[in-house]
Tab-separated table of C-alpha atoms in Angstrom:
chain	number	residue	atom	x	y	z
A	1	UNK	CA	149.462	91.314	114.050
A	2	UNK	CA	146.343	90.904	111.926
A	3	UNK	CA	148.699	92.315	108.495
A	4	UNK	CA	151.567	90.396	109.217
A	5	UNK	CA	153.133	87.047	108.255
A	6	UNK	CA	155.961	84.732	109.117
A	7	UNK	CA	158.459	84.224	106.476
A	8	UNK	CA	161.020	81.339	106.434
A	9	UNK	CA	164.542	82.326	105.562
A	10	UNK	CA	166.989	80.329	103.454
A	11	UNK	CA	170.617	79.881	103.919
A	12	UNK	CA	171.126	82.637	101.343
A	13	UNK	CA	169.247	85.315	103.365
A	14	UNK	CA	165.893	85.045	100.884
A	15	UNK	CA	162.239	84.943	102.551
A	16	UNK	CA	160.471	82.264	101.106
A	17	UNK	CA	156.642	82.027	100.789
A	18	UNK	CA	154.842	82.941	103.817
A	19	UNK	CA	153.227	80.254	106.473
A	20	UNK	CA	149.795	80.289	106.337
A	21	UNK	CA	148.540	81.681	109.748
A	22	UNK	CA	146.465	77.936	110.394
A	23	UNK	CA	149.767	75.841	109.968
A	24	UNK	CA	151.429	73.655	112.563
A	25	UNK	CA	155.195	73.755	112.795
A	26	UNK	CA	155.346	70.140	111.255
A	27	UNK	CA	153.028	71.134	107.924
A	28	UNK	CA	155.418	74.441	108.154
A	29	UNK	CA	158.126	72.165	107.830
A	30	UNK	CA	159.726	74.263	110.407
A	31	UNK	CA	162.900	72.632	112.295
A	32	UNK	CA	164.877	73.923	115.589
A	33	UNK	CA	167.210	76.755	114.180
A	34	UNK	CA	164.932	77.388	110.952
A	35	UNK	CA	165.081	81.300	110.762
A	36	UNK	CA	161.585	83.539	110.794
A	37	UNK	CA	161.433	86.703	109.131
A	38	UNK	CA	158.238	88.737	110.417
A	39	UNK	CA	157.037	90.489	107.322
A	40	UNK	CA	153.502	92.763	106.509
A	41	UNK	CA	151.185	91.935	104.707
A	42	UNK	CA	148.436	88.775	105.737
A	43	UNK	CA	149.056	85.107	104.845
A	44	UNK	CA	147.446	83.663	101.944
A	45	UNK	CA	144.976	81.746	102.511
A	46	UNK	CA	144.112	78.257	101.720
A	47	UNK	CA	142.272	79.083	98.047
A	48	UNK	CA	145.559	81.465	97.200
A	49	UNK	CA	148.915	81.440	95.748
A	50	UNK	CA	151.856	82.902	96.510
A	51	UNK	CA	153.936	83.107	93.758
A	52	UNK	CA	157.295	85.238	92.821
A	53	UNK	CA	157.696	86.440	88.898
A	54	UNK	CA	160.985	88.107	87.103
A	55	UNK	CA	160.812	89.739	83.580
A	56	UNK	CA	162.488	88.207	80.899
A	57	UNK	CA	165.115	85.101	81.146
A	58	UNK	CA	167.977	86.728	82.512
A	59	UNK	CA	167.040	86.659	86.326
A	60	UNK	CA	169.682	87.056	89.295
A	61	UNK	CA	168.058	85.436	92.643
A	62	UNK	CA	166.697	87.499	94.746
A	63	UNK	CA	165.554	90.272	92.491
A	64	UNK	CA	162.400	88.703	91.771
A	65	UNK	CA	158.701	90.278	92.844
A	66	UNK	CA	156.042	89.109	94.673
A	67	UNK	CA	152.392	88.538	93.996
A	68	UNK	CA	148.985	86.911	95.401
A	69	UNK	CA	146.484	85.409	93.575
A	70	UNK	CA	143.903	83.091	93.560
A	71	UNK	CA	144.517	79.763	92.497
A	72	UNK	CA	141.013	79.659	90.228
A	73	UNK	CA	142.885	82.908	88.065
A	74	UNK	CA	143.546	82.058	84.579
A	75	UNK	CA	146.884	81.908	82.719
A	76	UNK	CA	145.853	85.347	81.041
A	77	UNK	CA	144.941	87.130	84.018
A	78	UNK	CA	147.037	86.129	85.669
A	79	UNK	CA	150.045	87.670	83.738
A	80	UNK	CA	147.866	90.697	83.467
A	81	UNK	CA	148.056	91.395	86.992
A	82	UNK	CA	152.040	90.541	87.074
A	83	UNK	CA	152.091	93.054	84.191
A	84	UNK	CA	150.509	95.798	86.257
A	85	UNK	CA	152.608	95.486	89.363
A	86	UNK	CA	155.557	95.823	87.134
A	87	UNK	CA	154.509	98.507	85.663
A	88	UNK	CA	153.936	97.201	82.226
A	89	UNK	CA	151.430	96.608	79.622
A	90	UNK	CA	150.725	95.605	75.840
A	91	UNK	CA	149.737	92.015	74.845
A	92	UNK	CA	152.767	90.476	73.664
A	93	UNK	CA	154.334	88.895	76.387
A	94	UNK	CA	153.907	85.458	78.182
A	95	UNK	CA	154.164	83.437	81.087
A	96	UNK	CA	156.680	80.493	81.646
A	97	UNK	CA	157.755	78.373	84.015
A	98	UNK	CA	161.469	78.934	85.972
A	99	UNK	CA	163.439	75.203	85.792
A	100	UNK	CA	165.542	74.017	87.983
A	101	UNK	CA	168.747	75.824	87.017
A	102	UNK	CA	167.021	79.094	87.321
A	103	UNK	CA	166.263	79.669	83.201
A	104	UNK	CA	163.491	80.101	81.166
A	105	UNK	CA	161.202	76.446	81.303
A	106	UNK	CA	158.002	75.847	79.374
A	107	UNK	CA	155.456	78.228	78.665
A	108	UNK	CA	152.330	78.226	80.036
A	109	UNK	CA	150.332	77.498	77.023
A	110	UNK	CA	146.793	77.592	78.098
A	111	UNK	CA	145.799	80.846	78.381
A	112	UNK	CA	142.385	79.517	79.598
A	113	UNK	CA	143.333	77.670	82.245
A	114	UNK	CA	143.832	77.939	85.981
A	115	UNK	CA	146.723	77.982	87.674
A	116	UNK	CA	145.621	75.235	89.948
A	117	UNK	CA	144.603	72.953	86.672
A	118	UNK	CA	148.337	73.239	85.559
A	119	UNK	CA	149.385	72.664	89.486
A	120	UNK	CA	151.006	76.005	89.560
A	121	UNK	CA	151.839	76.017	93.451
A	122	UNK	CA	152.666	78.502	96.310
A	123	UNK	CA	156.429	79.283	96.184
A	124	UNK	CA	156.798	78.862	92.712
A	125	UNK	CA	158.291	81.221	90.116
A	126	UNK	CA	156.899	82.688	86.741
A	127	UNK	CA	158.833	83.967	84.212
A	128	UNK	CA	156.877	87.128	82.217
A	129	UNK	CA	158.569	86.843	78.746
A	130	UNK	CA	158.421	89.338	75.688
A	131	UNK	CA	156.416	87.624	72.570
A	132	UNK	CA	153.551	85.843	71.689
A	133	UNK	CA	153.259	82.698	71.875
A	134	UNK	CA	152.050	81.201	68.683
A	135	UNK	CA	148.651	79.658	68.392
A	136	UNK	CA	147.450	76.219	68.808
A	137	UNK	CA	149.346	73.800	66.169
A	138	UNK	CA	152.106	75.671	65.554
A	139	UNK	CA	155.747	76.103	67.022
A	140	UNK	CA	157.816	79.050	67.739
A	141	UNK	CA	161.461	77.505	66.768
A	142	UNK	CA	164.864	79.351	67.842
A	143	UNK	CA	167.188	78.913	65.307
A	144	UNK	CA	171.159	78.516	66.246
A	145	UNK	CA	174.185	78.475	63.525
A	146	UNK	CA	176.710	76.021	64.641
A	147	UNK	CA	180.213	76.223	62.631
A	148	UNK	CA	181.914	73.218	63.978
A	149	UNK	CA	185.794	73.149	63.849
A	150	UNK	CA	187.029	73.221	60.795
A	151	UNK	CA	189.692	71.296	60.160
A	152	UNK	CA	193.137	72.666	59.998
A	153	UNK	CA	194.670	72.963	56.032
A	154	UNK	CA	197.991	71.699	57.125
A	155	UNK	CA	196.788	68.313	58.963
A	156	UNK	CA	197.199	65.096	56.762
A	157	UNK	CA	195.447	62.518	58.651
A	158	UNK	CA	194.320	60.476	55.703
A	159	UNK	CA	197.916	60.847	53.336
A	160	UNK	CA	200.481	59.318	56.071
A	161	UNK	CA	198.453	57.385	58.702
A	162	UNK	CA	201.645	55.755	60.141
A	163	UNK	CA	203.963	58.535	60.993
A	164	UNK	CA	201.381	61.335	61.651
A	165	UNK	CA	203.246	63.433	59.692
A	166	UNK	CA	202.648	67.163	59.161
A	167	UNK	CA	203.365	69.102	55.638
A	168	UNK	CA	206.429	71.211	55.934
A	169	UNK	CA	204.276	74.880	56.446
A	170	UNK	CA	202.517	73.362	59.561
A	171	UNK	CA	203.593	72.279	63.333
A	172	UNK	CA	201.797	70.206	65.627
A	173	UNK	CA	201.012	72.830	68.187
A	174	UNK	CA	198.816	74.548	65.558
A	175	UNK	CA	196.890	71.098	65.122
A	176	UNK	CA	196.916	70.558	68.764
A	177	UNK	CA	195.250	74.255	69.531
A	178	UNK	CA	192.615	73.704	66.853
A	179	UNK	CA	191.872	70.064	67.652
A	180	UNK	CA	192.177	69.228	71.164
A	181	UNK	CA	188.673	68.134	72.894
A	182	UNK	CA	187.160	70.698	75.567
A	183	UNK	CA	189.080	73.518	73.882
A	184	UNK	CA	186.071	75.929	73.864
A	185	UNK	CA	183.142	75.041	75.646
A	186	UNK	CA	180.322	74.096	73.234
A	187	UNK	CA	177.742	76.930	73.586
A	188	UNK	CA	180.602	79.432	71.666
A	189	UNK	CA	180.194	77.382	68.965
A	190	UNK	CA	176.505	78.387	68.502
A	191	UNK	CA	175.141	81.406	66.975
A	192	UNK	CA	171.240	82.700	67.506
A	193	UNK	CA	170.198	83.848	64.379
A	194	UNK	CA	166.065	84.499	64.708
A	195	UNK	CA	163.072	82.707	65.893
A	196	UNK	CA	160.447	81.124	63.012
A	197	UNK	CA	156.308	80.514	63.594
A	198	UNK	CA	156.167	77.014	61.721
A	199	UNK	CA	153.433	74.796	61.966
A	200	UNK	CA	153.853	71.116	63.514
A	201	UNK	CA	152.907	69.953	60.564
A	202	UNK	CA	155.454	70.751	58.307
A	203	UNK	CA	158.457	68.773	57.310
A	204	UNK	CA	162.031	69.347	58.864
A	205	UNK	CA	162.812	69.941	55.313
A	206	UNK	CA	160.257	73.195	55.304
A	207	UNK	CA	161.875	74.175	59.180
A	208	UNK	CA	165.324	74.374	57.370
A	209	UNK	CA	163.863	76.392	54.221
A	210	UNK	CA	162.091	78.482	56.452
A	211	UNK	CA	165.229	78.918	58.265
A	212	UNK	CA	167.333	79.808	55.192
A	213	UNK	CA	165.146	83.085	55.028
A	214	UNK	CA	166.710	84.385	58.239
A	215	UNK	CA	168.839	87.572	57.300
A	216	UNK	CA	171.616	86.152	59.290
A	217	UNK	CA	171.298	82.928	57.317
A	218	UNK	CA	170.714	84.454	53.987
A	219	UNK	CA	173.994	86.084	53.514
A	220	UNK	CA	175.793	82.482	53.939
A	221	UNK	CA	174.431	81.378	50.494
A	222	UNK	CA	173.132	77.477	51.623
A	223	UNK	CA	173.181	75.590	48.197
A	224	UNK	CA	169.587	73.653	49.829
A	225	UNK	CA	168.381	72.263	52.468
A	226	UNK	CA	170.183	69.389	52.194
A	227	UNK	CA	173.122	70.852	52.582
A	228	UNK	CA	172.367	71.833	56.555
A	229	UNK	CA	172.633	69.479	59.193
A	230	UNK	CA	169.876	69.832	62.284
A	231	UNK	CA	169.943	69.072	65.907
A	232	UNK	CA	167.875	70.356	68.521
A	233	UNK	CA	169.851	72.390	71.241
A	234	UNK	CA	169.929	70.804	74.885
A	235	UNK	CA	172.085	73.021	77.425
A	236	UNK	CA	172.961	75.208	75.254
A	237	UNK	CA	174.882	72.924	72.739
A	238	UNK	CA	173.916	70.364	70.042
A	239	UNK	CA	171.906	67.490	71.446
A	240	UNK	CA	169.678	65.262	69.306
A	241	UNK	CA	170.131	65.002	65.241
A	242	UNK	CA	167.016	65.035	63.223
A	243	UNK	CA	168.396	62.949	60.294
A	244	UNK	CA	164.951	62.835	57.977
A	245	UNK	CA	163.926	65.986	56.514
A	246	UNK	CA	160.633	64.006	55.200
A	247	UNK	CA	159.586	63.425	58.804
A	248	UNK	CA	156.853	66.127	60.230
A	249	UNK	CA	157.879	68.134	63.146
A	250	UNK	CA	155.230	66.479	65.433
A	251	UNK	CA	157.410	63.721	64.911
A	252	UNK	CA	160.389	65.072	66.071
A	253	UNK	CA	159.216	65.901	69.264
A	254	UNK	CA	160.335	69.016	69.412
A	255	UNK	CA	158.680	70.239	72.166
A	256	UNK	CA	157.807	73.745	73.077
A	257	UNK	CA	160.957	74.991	74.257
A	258	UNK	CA	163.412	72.958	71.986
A	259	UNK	CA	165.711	75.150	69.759
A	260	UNK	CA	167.537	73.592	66.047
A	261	UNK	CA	170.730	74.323	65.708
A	262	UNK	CA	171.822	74.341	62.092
A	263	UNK	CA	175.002	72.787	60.948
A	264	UNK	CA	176.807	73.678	57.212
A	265	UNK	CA	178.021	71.134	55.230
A	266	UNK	CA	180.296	70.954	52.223
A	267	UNK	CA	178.096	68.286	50.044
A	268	UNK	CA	174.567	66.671	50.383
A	269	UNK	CA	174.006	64.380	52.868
A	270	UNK	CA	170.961	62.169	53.211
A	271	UNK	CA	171.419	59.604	56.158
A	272	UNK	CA	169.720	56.799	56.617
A	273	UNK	CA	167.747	55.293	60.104
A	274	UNK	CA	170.977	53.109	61.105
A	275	UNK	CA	173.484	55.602	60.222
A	276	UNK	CA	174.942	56.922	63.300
A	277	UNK	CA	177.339	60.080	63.262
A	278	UNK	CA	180.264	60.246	65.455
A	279	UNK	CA	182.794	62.855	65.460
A	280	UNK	CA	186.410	61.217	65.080
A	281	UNK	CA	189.953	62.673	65.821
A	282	UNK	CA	192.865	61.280	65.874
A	283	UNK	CA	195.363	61.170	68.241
A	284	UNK	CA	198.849	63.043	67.861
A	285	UNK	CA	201.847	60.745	69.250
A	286	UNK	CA	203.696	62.366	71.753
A	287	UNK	CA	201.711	65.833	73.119
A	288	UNK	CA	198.622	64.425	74.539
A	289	UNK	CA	196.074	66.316	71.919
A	290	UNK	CA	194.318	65.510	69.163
A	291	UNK	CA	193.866	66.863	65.415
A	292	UNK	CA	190.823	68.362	64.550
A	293	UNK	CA	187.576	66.204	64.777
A	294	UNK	CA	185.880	64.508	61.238
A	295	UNK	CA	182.983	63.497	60.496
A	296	UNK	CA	182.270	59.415	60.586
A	297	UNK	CA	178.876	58.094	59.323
A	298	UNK	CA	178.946	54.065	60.720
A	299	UNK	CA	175.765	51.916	59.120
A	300	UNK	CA	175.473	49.840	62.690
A	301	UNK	CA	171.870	47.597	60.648
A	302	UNK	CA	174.468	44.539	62.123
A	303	UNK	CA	174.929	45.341	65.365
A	304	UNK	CA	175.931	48.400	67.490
A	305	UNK	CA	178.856	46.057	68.495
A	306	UNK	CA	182.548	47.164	69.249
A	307	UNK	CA	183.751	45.296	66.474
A	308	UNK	CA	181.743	46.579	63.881
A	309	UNK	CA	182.770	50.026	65.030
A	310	UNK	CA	186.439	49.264	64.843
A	311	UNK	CA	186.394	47.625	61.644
A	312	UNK	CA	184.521	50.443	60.256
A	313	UNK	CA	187.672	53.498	61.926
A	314	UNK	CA	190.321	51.480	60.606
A	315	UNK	CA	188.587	51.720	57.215
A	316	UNK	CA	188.196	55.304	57.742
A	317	UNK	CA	192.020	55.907	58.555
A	318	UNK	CA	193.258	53.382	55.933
A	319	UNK	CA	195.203	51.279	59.171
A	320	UNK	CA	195.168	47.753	59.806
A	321	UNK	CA	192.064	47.203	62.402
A	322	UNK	CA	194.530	45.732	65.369
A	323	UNK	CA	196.617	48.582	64.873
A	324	UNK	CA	194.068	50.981	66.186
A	325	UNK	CA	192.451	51.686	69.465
A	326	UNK	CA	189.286	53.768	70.013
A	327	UNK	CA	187.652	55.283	73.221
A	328	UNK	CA	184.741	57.961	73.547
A	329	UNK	CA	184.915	61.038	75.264
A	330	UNK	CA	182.490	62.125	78.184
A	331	UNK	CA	183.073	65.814	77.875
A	332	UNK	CA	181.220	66.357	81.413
A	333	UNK	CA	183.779	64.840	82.969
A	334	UNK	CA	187.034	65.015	80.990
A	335	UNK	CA	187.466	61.671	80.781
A	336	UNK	CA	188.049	58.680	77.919
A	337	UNK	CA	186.685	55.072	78.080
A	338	UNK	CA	188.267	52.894	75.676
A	339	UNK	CA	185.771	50.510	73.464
A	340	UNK	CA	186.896	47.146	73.421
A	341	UNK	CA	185.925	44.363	71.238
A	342	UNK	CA	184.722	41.886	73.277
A	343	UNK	CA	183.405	41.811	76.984
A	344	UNK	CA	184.253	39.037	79.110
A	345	UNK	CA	180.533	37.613	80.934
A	346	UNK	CA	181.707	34.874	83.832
A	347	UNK	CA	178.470	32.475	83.986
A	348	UNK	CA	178.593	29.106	86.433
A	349	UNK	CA	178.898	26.860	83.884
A	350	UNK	CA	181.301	28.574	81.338
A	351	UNK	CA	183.441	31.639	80.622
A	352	UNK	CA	181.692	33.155	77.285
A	353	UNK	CA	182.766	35.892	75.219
A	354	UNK	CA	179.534	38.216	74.568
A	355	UNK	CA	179.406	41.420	72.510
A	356	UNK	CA	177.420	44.332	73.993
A	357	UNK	CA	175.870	46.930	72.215
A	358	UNK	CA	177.506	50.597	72.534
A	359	UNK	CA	174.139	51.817	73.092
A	360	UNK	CA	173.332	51.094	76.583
A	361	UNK	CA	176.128	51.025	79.766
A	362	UNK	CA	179.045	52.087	80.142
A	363	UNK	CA	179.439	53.803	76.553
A	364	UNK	CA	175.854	54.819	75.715
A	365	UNK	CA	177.020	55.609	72.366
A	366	UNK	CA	174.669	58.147	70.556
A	367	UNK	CA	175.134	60.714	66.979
A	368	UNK	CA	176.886	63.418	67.648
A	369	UNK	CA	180.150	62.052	70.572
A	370	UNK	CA	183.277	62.358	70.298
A	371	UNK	CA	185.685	59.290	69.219
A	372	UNK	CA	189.084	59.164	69.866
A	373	UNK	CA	191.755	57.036	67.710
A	374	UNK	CA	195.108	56.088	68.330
A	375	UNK	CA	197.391	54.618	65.672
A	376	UNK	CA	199.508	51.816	67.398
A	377	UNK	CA	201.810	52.058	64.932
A	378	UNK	CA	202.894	55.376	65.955
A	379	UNK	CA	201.566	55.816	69.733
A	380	UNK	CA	201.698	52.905	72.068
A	381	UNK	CA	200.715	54.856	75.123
A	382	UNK	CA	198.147	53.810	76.659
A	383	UNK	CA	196.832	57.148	77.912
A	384	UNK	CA	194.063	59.013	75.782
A	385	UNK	CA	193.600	61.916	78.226
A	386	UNK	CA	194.815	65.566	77.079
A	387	UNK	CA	195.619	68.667	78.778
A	388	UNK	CA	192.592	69.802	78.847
A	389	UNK	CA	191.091	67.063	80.474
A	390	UNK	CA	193.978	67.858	83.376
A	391	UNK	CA	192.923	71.226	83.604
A	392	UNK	CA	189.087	70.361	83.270
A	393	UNK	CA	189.637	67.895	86.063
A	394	UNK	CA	191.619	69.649	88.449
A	395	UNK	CA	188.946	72.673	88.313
A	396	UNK	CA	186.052	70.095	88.551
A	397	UNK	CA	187.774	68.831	92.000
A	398	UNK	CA	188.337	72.381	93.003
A	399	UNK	CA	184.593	73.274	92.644
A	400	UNK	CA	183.603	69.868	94.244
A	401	UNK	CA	186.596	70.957	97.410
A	402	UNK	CA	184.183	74.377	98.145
A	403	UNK	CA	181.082	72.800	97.604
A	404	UNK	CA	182.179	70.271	100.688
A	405	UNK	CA	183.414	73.214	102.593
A	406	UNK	CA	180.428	75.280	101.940
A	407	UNK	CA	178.757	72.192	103.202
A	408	UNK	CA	181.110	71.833	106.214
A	409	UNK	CA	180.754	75.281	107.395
A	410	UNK	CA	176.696	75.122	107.266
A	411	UNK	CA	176.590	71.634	108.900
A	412	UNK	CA	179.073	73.599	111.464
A	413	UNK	CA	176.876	76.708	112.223
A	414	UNK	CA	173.677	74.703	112.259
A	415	UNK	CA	175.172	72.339	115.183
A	416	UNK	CA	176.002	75.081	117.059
A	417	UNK	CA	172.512	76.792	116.603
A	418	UNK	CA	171.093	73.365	118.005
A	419	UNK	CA	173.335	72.897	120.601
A	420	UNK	CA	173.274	76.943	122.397
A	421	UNK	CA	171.067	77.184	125.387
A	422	UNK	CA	167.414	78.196	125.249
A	423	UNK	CA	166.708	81.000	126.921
A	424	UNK	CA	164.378	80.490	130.227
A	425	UNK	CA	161.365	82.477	130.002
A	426	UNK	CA	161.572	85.505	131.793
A	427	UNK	CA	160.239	84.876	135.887
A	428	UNK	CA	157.319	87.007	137.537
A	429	UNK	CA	157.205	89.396	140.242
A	430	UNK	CA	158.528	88.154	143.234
A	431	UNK	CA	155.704	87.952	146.486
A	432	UNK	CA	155.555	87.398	149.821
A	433	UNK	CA	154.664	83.958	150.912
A	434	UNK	CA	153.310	83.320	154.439
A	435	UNK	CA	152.403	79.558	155.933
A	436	UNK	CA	150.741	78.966	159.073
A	437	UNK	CA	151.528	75.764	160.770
A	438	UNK	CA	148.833	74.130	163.174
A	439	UNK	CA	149.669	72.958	166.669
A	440	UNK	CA	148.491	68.916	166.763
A	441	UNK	CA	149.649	68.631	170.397
């Protein structure tokens, strides 16, 4: 008993980190069905960790190894002993965090310091990556090539606004496969082309410079740097645009797990702070889909207002600004929420008619969505969704259907492990009783 532990087991069949030998059931957060796994090996104790560590990003649960150590180790010596128990040695590798969706999170910076100063705790999970991690003051960027859509040679959208015409060589089904939203899920739009050591002080114009020198990005002949768009990469698809190639990478915030995804452009572009990008397509009349996305730069200095927005489409599309309706896309969810010019506020006193900026609820505008546009003058249905978005929805309410079953089921056998009898503990030896009686006559 003295080399043994008690394990908790999840629902999944994994033993989690063991419970130290001087904890109540309460502090074990132990509950009537919870399932024990007696395991070797002692306990840790109170000054220790027990902590589980994969190599590299790509880590399938349950596959991961064990280790004890005390919380006072250091970041270095730490990995050095998760190095040895795999087997492994050299010095370029490093140690990083596992997020919440099981991938790589932020590296462990301070090789000095002790687990317990950057509240490493008992339970969690290290990630021992190949590289090292560049030295104080500078960044270790991954670089991404993202080719959006390009747009289709037989689509006219500017020539014949009002019939949505094709030339004679192309059909709509070609524009509607090459446009329609949620086509192709974002990330296979991105290509990894290299990591570069830059320091934070440099410029976003020196990042994409830098960048330019990648093989992979060397053989696409880039006129400058102004000719490539940046955004950092959040999930694994374009997130936030870094319009000023002036401004210093501290400034960006970049972080130290942030990748830039590089965009190409055909001509120079040079926005300014109140320029906002937004990706507009507009809307075929009669197939649900949409031709393929273009780029819209809207100056919103006057207002992020509805109005301002519409005024500035119609302008775009050469139509008449009531002839138009706009609504952004929320990808996530396949669905379309149509901007309207004005927002009706009911006060006490008065009805009012107040204009709220795109930026906060329900649109949260921001560079980067997509915009969709329907000519009234061709299309007056009211519906912006595609096929796609069925599909997308329908699988969306599948997943969410065995999630609640999965659910279900659990809630199921976890009632009936709380409701079976306990067992009696097992009775002694049976013995002879004798009892005298006195005589009070």
């Amino acid at each position: 008993m003295e080399k043994s532990c008690l394990r908790p087991v999840d629902r999944h069949g994994k033993l989690l980190c063991p419970v130290p030998d001087t904890y109540t059931l309460k502090e074990a957060e132990l509950k009537l069905g919870s399932s024990l796994g007696l395991c070797l090996g002692k306990a840790p104790t109170p000054s220790q960790l027990f902590l589980f560590f994969a190599l590299g990003s790509d880590v399938q649960p349950g596959t991961e190894m064990e280790i004890v150590v005390e919380e006072t180790v250091s970041v270095s010596d730490c990995l050095k002993l998760m190095l040895d128990k795999a087997g492994l040695s050299g010095e370029t590798w490093h140690l990083r965090r596992m997020d919440w969706c099981y991938e790589a999170g932020e590296p462990l910076c301070e090789e000095g310091a002790t687990l317990k100063e950057l509240m490493v705790s008992s339970g969690d999970t290290l990630l021992v990556m190949e590289g090292k991690l560049p030295p104080l003051g500078f960044l270790k960027v991954p670089v991404w090539w993202y080719q959006a859509q390009e747009p289709s040679r037989h689509w006219k959208s500017h020539q014949d606004p009002t019939s949505c015409a094709l030339s004679p060589a192309g059909d709509w089904g070609a524009a509607c496969m090459q446009g329609a939203p949620g086509d192709l899920p974002a990330e296979a739009s991105l290509l990894y082309l290299g990591d570069i050591e830059i320091s934070e002080d440099a410029t976003l114009a020196d990042l994409k410079c830098q960048a330019m020198t990648l093989p992979p990005l060397s053989e696409r002949a880039v006129p400058s740097p102004a000719f490539l768009r940046a955004w950092t990469v959040e999930g694994r698809r374009p997130g936030r645009l870094l319009r000023s190639n002036r401004q210093q990478l501290r400034d960006c915030k970049l972080g130290r797990r942030a990748g830039v995804c590089l965009e190409p452009l055909p001509a120079e572009e040079h926005l300014g702070p109140q320029d906002v990008l937004l990706r507009t397509r507009l809307r075929i009349p009669g197939v649900r889909a949409y031709a393929p996305a273009e780029d819209l730069v809207w100056d919103a200095a006057r207002g992020w207002t509805a109005s301002s927005l519409r005024q500035k489409v119609a302008s775009f599309y050469s139509l008449p600004v009531e002839k138009i309706e706009i609504a952004k896309y929320f990808p996530e969810k396949f669905e379309w929420l149509p901007i309207s010019s004005w927002n009706q506020q009911v006060t006490k006193r008065k009805k009012k008619k107040k204009q709220d900026s795109l930026q906060g609820a329900p649109y949260y505008l921001k560079d980067g969505d997509i915009v969709g546009v329907k000519n009234l003058l061709a299309d007056a249905d009211a519906d912006f969704s595609t096929a796609m978005d069925d599909i997308g929805k329908e699988n969306q309410k599948q997943l969410a259907l065995g999630k609640k079953k999965s659910r279900e089921a659990l809630r199921v056998q976890s009632s009936e492990a709380s409701s079976a009898p306990m067992p009696s503990p097992p009775r002694g030896p049976e013995a002879g009783l004798s009892i005298h009686v006195r005589s009070f006559r």
